[in-house]
PDB file with SEQRES, HELIX, SHEET and CRYST1 records, atoms N, CA, C and O in Angstrom:
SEQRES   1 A   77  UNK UNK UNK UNK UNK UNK UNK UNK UNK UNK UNK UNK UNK          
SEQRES   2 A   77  UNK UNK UNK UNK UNK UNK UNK UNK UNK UNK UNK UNK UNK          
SEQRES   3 A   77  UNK UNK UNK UNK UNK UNK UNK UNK UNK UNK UNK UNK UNK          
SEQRES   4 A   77  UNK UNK UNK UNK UNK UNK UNK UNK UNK UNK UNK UNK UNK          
SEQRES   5 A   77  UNK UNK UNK UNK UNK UNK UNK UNK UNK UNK UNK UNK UNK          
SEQRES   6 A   77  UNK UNK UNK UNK UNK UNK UNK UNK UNK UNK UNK UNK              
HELIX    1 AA1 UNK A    5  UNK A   14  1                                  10    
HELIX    2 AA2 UNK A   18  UNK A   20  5                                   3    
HELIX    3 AA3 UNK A   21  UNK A   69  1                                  49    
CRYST1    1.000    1.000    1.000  90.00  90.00  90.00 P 1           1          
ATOM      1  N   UNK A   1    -219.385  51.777  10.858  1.00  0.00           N  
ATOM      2  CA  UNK A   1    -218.302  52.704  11.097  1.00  0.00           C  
ATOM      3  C   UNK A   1    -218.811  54.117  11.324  1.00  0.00           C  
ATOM      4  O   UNK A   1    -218.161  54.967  11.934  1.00  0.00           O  
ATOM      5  N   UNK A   2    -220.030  54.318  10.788  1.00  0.00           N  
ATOM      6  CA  UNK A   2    -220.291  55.416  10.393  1.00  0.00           C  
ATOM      7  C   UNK A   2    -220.795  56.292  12.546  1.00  0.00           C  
ATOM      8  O   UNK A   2    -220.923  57.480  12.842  1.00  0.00           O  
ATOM      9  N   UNK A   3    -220.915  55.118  13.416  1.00  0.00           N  
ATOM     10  CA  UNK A   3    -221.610  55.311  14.518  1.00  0.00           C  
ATOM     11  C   UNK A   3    -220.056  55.390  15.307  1.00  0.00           C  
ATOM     12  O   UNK A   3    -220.161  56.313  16.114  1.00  0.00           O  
ATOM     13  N   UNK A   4    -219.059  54.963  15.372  1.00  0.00           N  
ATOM     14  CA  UNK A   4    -217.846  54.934  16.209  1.00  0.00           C  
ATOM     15  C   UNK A   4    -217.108  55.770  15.310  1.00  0.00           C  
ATOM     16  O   UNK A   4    -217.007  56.792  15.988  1.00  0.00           O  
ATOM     17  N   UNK A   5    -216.520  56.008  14.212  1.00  0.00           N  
ATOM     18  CA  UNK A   5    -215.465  56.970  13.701  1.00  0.00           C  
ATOM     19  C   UNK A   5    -214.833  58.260  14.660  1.00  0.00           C  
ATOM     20  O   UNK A   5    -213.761  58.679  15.099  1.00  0.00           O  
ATOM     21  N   UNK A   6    -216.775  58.671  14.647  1.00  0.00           N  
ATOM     22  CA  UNK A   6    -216.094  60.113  15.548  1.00  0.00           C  
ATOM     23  C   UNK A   6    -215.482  60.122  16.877  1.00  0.00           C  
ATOM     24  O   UNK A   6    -214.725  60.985  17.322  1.00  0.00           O  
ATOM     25  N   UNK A   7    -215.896  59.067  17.456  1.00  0.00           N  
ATOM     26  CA  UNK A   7    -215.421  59.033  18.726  1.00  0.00           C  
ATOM     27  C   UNK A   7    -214.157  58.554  18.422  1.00  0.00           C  
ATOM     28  O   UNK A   7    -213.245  59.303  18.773  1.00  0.00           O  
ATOM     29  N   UNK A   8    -213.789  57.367  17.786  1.00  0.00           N  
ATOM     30  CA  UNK A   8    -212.307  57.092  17.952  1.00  0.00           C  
ATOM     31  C   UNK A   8    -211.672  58.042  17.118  1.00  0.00           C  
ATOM     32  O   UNK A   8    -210.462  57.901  17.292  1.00  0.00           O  
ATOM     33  N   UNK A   9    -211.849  58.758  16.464  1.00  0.00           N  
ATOM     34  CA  UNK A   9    -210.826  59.865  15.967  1.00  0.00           C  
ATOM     35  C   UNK A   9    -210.700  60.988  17.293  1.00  0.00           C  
ATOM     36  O   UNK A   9    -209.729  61.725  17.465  1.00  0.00           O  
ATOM     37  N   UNK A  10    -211.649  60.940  17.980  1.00  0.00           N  
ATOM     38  CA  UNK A  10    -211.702  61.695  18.890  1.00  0.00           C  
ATOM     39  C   UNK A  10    -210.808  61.221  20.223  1.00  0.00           C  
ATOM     40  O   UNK A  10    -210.152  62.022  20.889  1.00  0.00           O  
ATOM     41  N   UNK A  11    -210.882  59.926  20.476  1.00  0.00           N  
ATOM     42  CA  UNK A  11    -209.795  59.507  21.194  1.00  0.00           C  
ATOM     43  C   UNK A  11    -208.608  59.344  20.846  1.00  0.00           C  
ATOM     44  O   UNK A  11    -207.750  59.273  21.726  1.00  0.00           O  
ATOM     45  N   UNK A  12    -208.235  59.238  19.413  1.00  0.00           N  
ATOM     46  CA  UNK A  12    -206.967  59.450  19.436  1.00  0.00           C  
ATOM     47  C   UNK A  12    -206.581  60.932  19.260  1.00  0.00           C  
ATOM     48  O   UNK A  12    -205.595  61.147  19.965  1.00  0.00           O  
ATOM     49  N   UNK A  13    -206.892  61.815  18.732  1.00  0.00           N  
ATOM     50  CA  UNK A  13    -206.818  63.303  19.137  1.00  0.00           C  
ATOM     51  C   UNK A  13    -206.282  63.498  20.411  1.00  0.00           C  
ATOM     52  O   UNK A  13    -205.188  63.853  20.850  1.00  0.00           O  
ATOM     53  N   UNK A  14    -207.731  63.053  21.046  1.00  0.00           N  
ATOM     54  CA  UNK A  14    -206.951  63.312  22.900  1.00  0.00           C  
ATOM     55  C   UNK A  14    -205.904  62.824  23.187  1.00  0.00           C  
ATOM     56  O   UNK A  14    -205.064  63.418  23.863  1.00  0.00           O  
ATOM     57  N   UNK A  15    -205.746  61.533  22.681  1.00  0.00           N  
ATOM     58  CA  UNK A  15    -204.128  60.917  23.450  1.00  0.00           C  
ATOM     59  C   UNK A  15    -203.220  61.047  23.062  1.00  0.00           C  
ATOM     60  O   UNK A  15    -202.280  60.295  23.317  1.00  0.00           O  
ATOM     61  N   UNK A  16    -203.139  62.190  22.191  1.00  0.00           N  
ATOM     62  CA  UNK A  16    -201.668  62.550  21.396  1.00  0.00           C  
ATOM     63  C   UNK A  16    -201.735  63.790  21.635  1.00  0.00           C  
ATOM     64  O   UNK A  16    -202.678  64.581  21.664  1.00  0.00           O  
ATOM     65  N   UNK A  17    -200.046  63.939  21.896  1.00  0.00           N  
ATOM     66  CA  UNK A  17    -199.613  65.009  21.760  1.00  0.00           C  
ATOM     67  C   UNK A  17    -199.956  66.121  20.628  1.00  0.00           C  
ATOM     68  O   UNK A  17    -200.413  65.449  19.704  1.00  0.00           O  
ATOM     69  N   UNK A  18    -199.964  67.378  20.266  1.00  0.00           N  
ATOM     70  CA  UNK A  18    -200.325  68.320  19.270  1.00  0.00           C  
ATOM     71  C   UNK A  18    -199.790  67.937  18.051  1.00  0.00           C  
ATOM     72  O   UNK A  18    -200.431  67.644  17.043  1.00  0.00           O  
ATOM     73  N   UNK A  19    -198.084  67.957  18.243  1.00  0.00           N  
ATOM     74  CA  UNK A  19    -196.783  68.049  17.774  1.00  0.00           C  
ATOM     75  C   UNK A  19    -197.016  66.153  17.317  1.00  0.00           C  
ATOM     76  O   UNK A  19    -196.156  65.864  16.485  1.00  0.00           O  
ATOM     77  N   UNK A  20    -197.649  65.293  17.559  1.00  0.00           N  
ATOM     78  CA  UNK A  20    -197.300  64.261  17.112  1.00  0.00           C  
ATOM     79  C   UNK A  20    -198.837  63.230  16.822  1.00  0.00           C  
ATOM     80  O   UNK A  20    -198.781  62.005  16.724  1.00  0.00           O  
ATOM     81  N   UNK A  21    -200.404  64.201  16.703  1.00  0.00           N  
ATOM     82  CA  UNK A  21    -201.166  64.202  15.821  1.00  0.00           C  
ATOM     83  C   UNK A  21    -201.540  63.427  14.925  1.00  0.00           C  
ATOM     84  O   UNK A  21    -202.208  62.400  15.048  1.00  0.00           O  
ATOM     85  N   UNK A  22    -201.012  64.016  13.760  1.00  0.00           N  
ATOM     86  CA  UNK A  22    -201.207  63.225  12.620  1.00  0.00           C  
ATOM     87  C   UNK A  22    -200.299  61.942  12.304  1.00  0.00           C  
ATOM     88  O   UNK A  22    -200.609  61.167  11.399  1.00  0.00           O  
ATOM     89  N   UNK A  23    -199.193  61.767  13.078  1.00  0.00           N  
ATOM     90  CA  UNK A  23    -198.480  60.773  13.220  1.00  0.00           C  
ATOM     91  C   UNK A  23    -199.193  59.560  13.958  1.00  0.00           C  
ATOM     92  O   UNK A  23    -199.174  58.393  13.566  1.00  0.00           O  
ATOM     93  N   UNK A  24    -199.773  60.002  15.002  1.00  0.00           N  
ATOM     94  CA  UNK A  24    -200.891  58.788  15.906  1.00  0.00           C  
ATOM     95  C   UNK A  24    -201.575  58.673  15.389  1.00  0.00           C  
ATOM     96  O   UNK A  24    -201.634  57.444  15.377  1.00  0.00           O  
ATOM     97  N   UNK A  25    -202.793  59.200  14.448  1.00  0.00           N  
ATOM     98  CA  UNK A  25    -203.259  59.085  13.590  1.00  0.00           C  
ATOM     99  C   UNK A  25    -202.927  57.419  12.230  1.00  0.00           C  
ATOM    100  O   UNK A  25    -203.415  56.296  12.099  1.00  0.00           O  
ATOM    101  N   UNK A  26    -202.051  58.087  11.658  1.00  0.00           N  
ATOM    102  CA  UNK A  26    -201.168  57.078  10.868  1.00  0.00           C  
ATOM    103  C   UNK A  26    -201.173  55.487  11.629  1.00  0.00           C  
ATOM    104  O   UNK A  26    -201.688  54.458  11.193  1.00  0.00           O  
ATOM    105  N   UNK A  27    -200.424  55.690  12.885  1.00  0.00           N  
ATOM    106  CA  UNK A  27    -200.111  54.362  13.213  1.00  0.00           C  
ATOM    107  C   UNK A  27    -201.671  53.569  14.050  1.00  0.00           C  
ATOM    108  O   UNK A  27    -201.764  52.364  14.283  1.00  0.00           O  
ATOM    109  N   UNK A  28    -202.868  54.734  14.412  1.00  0.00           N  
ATOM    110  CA  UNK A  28    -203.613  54.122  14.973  1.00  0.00           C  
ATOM    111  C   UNK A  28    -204.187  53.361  13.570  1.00  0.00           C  
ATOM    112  O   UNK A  28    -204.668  52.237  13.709  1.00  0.00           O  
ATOM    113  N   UNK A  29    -204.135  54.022  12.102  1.00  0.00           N  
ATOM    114  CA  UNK A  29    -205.355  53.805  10.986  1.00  0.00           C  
ATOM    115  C   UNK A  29    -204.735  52.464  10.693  1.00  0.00           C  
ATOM    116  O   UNK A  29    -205.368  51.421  10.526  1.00  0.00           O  
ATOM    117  N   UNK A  30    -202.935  52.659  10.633  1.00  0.00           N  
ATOM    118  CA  UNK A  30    -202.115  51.125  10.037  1.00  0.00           C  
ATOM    119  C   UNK A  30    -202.576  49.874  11.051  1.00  0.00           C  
ATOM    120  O   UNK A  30    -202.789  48.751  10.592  1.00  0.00           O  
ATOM    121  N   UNK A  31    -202.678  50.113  12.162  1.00  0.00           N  
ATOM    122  CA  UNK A  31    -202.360  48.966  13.446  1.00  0.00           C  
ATOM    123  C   UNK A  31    -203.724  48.399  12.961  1.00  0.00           C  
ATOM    124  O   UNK A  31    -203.894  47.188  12.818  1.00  0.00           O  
ATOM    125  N   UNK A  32    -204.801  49.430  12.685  1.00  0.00           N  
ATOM    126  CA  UNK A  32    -206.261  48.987  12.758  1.00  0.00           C  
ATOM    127  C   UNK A  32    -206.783  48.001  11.121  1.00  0.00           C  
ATOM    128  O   UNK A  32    -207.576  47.079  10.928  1.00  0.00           O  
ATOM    129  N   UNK A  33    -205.954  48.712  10.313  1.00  0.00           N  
ATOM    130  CA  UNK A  33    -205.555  47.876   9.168  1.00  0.00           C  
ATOM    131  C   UNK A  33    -205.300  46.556   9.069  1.00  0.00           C  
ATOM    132  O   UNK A  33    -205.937  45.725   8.421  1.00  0.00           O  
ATOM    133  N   UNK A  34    -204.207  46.374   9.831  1.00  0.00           N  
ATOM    134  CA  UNK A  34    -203.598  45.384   9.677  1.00  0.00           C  
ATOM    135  C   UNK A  34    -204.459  44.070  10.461  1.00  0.00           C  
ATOM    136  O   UNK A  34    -204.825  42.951  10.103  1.00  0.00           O  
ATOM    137  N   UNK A  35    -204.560  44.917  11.784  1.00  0.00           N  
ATOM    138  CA  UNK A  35    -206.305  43.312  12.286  1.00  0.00           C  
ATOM    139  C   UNK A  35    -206.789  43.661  11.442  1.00  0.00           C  
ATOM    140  O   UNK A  35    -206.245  42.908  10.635  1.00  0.00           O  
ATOM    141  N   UNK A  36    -207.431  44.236  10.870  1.00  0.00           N  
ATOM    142  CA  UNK A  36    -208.919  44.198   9.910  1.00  0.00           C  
ATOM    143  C   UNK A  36    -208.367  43.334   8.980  1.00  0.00           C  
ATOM    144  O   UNK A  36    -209.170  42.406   8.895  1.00  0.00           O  
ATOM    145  N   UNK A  37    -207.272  43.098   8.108  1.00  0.00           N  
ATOM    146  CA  UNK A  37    -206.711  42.128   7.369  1.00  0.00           C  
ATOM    147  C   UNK A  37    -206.908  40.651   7.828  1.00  0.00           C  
ATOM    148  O   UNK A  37    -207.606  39.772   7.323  1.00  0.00           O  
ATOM    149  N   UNK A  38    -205.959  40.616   9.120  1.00  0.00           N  
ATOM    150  CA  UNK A  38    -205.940  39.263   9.794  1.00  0.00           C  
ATOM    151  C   UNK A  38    -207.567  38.739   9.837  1.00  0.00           C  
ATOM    152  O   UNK A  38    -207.912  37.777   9.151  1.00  0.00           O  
ATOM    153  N   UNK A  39    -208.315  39.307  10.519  1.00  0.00           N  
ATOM    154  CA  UNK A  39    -209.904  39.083  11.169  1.00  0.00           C  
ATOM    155  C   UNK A  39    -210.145  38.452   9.594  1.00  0.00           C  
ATOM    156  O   UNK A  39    -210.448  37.281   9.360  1.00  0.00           O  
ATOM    157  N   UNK A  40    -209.952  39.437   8.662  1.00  0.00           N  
ATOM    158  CA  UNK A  40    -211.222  38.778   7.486  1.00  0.00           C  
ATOM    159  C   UNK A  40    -210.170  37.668   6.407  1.00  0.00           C  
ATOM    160  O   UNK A  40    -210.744  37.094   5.482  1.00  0.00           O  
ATOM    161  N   UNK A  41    -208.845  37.469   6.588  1.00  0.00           N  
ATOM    162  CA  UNK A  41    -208.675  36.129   6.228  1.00  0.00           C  
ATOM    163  C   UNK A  41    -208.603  35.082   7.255  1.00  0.00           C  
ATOM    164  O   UNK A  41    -208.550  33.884   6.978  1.00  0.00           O  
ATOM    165  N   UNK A  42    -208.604  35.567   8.471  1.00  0.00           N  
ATOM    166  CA  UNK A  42    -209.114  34.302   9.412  1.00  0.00           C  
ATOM    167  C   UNK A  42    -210.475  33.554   9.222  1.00  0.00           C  
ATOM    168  O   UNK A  42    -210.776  32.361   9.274  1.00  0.00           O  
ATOM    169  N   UNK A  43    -211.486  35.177   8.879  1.00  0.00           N  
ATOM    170  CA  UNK A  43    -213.020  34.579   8.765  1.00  0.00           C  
ATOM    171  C   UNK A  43    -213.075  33.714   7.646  1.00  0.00           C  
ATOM    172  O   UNK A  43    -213.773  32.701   7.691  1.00  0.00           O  
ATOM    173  N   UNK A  44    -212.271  34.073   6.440  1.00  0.00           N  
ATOM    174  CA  UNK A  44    -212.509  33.166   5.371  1.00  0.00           C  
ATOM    175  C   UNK A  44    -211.617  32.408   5.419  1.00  0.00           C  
ATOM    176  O   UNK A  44    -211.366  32.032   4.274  1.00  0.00           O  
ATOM    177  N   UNK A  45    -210.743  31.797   6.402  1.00  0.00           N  
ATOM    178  CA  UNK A  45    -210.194  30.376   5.925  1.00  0.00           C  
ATOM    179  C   UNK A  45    -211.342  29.484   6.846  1.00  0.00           C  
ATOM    180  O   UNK A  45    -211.702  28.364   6.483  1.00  0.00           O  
ATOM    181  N   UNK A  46    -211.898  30.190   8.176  1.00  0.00           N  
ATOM    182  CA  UNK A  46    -213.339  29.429   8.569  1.00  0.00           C  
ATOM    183  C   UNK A  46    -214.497  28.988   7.845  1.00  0.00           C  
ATOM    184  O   UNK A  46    -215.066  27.897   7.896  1.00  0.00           O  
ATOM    185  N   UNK A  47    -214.810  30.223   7.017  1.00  0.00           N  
ATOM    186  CA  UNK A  47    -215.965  29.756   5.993  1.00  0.00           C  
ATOM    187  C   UNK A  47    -215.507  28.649   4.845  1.00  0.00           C  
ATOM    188  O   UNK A  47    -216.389  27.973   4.318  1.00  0.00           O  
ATOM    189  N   UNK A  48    -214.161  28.475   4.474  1.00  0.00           N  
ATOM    190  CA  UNK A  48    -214.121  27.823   3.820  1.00  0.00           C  
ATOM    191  C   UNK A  48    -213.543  26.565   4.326  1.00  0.00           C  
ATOM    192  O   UNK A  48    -213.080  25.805   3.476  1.00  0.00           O  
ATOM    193  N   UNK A  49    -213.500  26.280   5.329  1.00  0.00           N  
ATOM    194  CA  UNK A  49    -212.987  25.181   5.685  1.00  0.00           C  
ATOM    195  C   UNK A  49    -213.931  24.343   6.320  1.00  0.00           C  
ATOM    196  O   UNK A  49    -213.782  23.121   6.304  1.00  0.00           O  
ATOM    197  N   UNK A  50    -215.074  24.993   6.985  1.00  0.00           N  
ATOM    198  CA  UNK A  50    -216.271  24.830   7.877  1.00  0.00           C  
ATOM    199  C   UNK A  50    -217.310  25.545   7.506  1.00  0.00           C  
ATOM    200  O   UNK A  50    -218.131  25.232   8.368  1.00  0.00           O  
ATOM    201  N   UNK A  51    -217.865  26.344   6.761  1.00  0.00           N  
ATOM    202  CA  UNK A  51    -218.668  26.464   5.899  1.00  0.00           C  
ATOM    203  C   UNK A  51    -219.358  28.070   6.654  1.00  0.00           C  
ATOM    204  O   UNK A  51    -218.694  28.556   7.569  1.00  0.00           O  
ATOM    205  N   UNK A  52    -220.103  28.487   6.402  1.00  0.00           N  
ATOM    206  CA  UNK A  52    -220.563  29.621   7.002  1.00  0.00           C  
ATOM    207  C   UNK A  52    -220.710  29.507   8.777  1.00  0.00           C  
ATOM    208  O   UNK A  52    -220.169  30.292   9.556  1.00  0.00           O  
ATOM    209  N   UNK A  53    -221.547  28.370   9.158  1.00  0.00           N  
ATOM    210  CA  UNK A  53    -221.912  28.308  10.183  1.00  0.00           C  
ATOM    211  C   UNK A  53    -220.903  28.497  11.679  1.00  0.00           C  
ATOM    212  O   UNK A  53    -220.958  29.006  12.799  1.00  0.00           O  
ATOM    213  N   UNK A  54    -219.760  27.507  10.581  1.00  0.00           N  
ATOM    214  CA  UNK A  54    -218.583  27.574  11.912  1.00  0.00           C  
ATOM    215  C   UNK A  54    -217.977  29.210  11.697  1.00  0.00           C  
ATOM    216  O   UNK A  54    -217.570  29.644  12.775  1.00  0.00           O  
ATOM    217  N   UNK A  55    -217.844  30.096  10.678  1.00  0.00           N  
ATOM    218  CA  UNK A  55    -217.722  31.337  10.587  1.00  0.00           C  
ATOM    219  C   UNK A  55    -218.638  32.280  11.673  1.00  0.00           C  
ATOM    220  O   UNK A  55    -218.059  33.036  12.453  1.00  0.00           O  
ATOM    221  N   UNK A  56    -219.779  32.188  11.655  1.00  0.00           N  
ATOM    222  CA  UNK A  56    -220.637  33.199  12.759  1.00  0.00           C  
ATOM    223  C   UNK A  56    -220.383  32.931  13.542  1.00  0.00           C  
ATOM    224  O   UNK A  56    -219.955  33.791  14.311  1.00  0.00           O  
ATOM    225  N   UNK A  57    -220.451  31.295  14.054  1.00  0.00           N  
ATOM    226  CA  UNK A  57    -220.368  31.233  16.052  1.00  0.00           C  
ATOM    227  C   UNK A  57    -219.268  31.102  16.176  1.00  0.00           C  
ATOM    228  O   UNK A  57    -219.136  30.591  17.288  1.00  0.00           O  
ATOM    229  N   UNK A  58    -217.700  31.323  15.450  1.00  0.00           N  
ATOM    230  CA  UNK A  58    -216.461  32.048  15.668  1.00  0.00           C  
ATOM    231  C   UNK A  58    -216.761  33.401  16.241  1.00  0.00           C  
ATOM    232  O   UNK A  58    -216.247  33.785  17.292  1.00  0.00           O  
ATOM    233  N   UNK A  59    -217.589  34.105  15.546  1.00  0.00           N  
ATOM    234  CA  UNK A  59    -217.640  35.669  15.437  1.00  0.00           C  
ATOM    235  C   UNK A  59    -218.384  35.813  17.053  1.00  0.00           C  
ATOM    236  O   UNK A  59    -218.110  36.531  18.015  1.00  0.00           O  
ATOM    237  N   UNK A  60    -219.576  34.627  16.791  1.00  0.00           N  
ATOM    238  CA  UNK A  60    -220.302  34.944  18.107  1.00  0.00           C  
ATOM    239  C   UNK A  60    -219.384  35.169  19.617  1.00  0.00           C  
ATOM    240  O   UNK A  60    -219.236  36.145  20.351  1.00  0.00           O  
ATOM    241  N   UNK A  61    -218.778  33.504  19.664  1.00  0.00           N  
ATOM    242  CA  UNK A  61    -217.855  33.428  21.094  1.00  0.00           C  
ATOM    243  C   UNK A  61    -216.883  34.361  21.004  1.00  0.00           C  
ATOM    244  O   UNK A  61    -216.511  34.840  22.075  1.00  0.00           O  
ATOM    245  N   UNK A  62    -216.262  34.834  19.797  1.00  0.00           N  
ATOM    246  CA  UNK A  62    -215.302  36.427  19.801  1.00  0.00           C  
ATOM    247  C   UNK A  62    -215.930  37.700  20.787  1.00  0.00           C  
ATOM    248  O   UNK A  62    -215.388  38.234  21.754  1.00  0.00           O  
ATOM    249  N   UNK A  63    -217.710  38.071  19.980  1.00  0.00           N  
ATOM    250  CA  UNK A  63    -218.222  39.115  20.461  1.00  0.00           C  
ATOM    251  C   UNK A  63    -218.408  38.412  22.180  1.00  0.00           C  
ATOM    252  O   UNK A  63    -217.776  38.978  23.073  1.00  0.00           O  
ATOM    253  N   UNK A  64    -219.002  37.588  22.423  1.00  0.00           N  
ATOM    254  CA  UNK A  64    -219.209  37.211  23.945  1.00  0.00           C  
ATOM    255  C   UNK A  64    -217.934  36.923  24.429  1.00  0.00           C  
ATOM    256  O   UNK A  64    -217.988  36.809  25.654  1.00  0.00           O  
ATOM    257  N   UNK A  65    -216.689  36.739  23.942  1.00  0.00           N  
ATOM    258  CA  UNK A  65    -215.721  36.953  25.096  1.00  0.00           C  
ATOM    259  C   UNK A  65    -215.233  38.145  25.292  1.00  0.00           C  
ATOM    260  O   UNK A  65    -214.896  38.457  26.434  1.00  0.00           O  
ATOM    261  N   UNK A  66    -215.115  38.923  24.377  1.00  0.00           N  
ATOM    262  CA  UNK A  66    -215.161  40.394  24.727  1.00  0.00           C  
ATOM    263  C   UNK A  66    -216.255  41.226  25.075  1.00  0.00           C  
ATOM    264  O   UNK A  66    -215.832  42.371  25.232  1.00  0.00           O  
ATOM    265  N   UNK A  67    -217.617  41.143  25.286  1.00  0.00           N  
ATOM    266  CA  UNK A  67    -218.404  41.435  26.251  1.00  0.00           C  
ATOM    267  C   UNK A  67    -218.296  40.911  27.616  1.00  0.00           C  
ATOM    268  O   UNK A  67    -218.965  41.311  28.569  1.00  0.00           O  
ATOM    269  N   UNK A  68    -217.310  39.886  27.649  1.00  0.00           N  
ATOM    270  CA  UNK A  68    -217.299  39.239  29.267  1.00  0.00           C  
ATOM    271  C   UNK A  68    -216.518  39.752  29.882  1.00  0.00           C  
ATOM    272  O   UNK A  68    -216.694  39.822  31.099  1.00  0.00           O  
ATOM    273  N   UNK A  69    -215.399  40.288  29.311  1.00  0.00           N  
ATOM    274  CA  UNK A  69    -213.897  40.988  29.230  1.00  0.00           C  
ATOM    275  C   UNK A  69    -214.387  42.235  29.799  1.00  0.00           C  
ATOM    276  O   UNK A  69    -213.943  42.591  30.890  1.00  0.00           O  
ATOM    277  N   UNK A  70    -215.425  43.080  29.064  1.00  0.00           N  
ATOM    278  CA  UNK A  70    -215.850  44.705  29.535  1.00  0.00           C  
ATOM    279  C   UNK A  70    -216.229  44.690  30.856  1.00  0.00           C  
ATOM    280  O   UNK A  70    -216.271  45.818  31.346  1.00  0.00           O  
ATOM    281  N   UNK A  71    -216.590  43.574  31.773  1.00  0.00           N  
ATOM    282  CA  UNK A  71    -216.801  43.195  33.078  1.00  0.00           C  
ATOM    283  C   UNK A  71    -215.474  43.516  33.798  1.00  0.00           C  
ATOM    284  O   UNK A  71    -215.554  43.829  34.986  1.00  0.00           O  
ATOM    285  N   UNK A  72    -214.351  43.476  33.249  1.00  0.00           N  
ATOM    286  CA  UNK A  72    -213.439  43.316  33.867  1.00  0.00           C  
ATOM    287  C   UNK A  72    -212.764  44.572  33.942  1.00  0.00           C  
ATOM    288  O   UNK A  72    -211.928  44.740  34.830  1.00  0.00           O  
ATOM    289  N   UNK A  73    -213.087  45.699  32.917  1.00  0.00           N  
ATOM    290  CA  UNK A  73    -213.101  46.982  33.221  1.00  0.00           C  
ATOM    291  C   UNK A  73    -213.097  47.728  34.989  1.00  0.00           C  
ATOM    292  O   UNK A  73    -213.765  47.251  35.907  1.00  0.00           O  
ATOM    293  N   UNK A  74    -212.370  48.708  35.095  1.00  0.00           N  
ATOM    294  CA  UNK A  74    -212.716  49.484  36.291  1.00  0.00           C  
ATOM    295  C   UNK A  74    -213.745  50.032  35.938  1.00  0.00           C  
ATOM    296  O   UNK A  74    -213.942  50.123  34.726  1.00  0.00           O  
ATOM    297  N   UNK A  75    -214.864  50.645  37.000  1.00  0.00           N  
ATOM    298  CA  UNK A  75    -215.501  51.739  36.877  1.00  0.00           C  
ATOM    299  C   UNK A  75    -215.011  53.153  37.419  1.00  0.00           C  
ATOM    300  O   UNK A  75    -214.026  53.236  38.153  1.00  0.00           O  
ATOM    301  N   UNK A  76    -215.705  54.190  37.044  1.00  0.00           N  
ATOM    302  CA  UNK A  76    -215.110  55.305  37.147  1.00  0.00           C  
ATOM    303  C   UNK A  76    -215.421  55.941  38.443  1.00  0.00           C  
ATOM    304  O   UNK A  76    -214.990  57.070  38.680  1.00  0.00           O  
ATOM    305  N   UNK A  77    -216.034  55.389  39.172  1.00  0.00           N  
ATOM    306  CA  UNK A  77    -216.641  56.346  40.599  1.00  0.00           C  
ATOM    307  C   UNK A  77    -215.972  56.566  41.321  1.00  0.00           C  
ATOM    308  O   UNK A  77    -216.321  57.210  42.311  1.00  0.00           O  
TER     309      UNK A  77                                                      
END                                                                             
């Protein structure tokens, strides 16, 4: 966290209005909460149902489908 914080506090700064700030704030920290909840009792009904192993290469094909996904990004030129 300690390597992304600043930037995403920094993007949500930018995408809010002055006047409504600390309010985007709030709902970006809750929204981000609430996956972070889901993700880590999803991971542990995997580990415990399938043991560690099926837990990582969940995590793995997660991280590689969203690295396949950033392909699908525009570029900026």
């Amino acid at each position: 966290m300690a390597l992304t914080q600043g930037v995403v506090s920094r993007m949500v700064a930018d995408a809010a209005p002055a006047e409504q700030r600390a309010t985007s704030f709030g709902a970006f920290f809750f929204v981000s909460g609430i996956a972070a909840l889901f993700a880590s009792v999803g991971a542990g009904l995997l580990w415990d149902r399938g043991g560690p192993a099926l837990a990582f290469t969940s995590a793995a094909g997660v991280a590689a489908l969203a690295g396949a996904m950033l392909t699908l990004v525009p570029s900026r030129r």
